[in-house]
GROMACS .gro file of C-alpha atoms in nm:
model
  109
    1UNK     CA    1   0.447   0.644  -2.037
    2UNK     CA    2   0.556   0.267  -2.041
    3UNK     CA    3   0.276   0.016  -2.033
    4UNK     CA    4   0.491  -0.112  -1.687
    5UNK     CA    5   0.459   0.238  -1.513
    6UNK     CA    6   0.124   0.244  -1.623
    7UNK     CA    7   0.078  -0.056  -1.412
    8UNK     CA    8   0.266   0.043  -1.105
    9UNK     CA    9   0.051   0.370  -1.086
   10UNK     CA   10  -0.294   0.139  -1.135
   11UNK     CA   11  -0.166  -0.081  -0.818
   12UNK     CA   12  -0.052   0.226  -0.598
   13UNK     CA   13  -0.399   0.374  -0.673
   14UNK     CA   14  -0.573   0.077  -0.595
   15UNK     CA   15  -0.400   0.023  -0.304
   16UNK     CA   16  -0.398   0.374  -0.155
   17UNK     CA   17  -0.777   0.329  -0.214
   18UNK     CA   18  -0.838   0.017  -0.048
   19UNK     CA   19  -0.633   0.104   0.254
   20UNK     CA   20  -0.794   0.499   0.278
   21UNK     CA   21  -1.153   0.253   0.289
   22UNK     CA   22  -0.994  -0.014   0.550
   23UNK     CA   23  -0.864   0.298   0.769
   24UNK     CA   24  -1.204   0.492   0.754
   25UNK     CA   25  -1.394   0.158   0.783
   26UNK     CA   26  -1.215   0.084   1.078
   27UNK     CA   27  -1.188   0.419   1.248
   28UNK     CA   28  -1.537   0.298   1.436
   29UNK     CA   29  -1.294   0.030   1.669
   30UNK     CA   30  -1.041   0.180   1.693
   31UNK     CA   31  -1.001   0.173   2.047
   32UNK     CA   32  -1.073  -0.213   2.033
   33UNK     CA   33  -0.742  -0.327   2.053
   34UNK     CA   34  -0.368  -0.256   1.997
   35UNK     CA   35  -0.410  -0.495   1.695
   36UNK     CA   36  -0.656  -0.291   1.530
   37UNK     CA   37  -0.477   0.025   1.601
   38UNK     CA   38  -0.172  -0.112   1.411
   39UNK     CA   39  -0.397  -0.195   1.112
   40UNK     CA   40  -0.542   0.103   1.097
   41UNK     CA   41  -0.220   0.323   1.131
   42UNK     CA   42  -0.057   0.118   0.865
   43UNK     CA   43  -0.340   0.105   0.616
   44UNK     CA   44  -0.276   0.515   0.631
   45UNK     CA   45   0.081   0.508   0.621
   46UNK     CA   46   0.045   0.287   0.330
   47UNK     CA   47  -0.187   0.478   0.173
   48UNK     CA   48  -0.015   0.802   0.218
   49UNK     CA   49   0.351   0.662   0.084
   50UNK     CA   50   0.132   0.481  -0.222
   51UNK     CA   51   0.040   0.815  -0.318
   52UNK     CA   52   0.418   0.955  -0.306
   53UNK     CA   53   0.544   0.625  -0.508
   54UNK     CA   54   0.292   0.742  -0.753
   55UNK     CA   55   0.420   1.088  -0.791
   56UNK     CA   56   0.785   0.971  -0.857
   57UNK     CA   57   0.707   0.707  -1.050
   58UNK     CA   58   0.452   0.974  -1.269
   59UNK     CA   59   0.728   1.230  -1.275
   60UNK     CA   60   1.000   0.967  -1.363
   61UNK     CA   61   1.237   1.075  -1.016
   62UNK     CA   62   1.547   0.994  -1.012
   63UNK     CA   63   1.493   0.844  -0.632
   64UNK     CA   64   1.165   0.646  -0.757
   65UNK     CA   65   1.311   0.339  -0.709
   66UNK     CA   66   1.426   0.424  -0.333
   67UNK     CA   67   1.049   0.511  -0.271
   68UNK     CA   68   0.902   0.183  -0.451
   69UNK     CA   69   1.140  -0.047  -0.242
   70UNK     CA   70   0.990   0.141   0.056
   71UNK     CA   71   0.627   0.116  -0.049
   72UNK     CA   72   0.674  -0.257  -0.121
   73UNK     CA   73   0.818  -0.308   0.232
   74UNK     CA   74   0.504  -0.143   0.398
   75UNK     CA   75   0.250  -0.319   0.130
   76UNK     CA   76   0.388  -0.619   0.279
   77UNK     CA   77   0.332  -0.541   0.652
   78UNK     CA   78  -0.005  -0.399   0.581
   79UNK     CA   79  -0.119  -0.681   0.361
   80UNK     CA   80  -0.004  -0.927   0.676
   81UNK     CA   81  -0.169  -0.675   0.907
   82UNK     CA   82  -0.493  -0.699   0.740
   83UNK     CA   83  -0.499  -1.096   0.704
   84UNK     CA   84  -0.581  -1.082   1.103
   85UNK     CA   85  -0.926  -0.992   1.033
   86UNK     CA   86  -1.242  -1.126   0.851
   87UNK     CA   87  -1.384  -0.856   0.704
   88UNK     CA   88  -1.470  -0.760   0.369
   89UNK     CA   89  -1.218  -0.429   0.368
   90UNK     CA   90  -0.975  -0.598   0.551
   91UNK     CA   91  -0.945  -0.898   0.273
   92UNK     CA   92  -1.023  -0.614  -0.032
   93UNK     CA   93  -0.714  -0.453   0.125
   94UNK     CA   94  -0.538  -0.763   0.181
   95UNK     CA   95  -0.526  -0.823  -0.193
   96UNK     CA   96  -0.464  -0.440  -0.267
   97UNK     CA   97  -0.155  -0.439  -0.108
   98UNK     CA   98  -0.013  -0.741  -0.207
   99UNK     CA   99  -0.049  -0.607  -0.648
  100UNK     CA  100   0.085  -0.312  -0.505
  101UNK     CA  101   0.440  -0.500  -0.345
  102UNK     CA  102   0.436  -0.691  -0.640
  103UNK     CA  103   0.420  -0.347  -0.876
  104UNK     CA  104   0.666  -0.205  -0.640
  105UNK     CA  105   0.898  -0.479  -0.670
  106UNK     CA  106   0.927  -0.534  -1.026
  107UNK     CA  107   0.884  -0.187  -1.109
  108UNK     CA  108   1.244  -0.132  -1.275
  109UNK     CA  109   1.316  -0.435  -1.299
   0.00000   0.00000   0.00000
């Protein structure tokens, strides 16, 4: 494996991580408000497609680079999500998901 898909797959874990903590962290408030429901669905979307960008990019797909362009849109609109709030999970995510749109964007590059 290349050093750079060696780094893609260490941001999309990292980022699926932080977002599957922001999600369960924020399960609690959930019925708060709309704003909070949006963060939370993304932060499991993003999770979930981080883990699929991982497998294609692991498995060298032929379509990998359909899937990262995808996960680096919705890094991007969960990173902004998150910047709403002032916690701790919300800024660990924050920063999560902006190394993984970066990863995802310069992945093949």
């Amino acid at each position: 494996m290349l050093p750079r898909q060696q780094h893609v797959l260490n941001a999309l874990a990292s980022c699926a991580a932080a977002c599957d903590n922001c999600a369960a962290l924020g399960l609690p408030t959930l019925a708060s408000t709309p704003t909070q429901l949006r963060s939370l669905q993304l932060s499991r979307d993003c999770a979930d497609l981080c883990r699929l960008a991982a497998a294609f990019v692991a498995r060298e797909a032929e379509h990998a680079v359909h899937i990262l362009r995808e996960c680096a849109e919705l890094c991007r609109a969960c990173a902004n999500e998150c910047t709403q709030f002032a916690t701790d999970h919300h800024r660990v995510c924050t920063e999560a998901c902006r190394r993984g749109e970066d990863a995802c964007r310069t992945a093949f590059v």
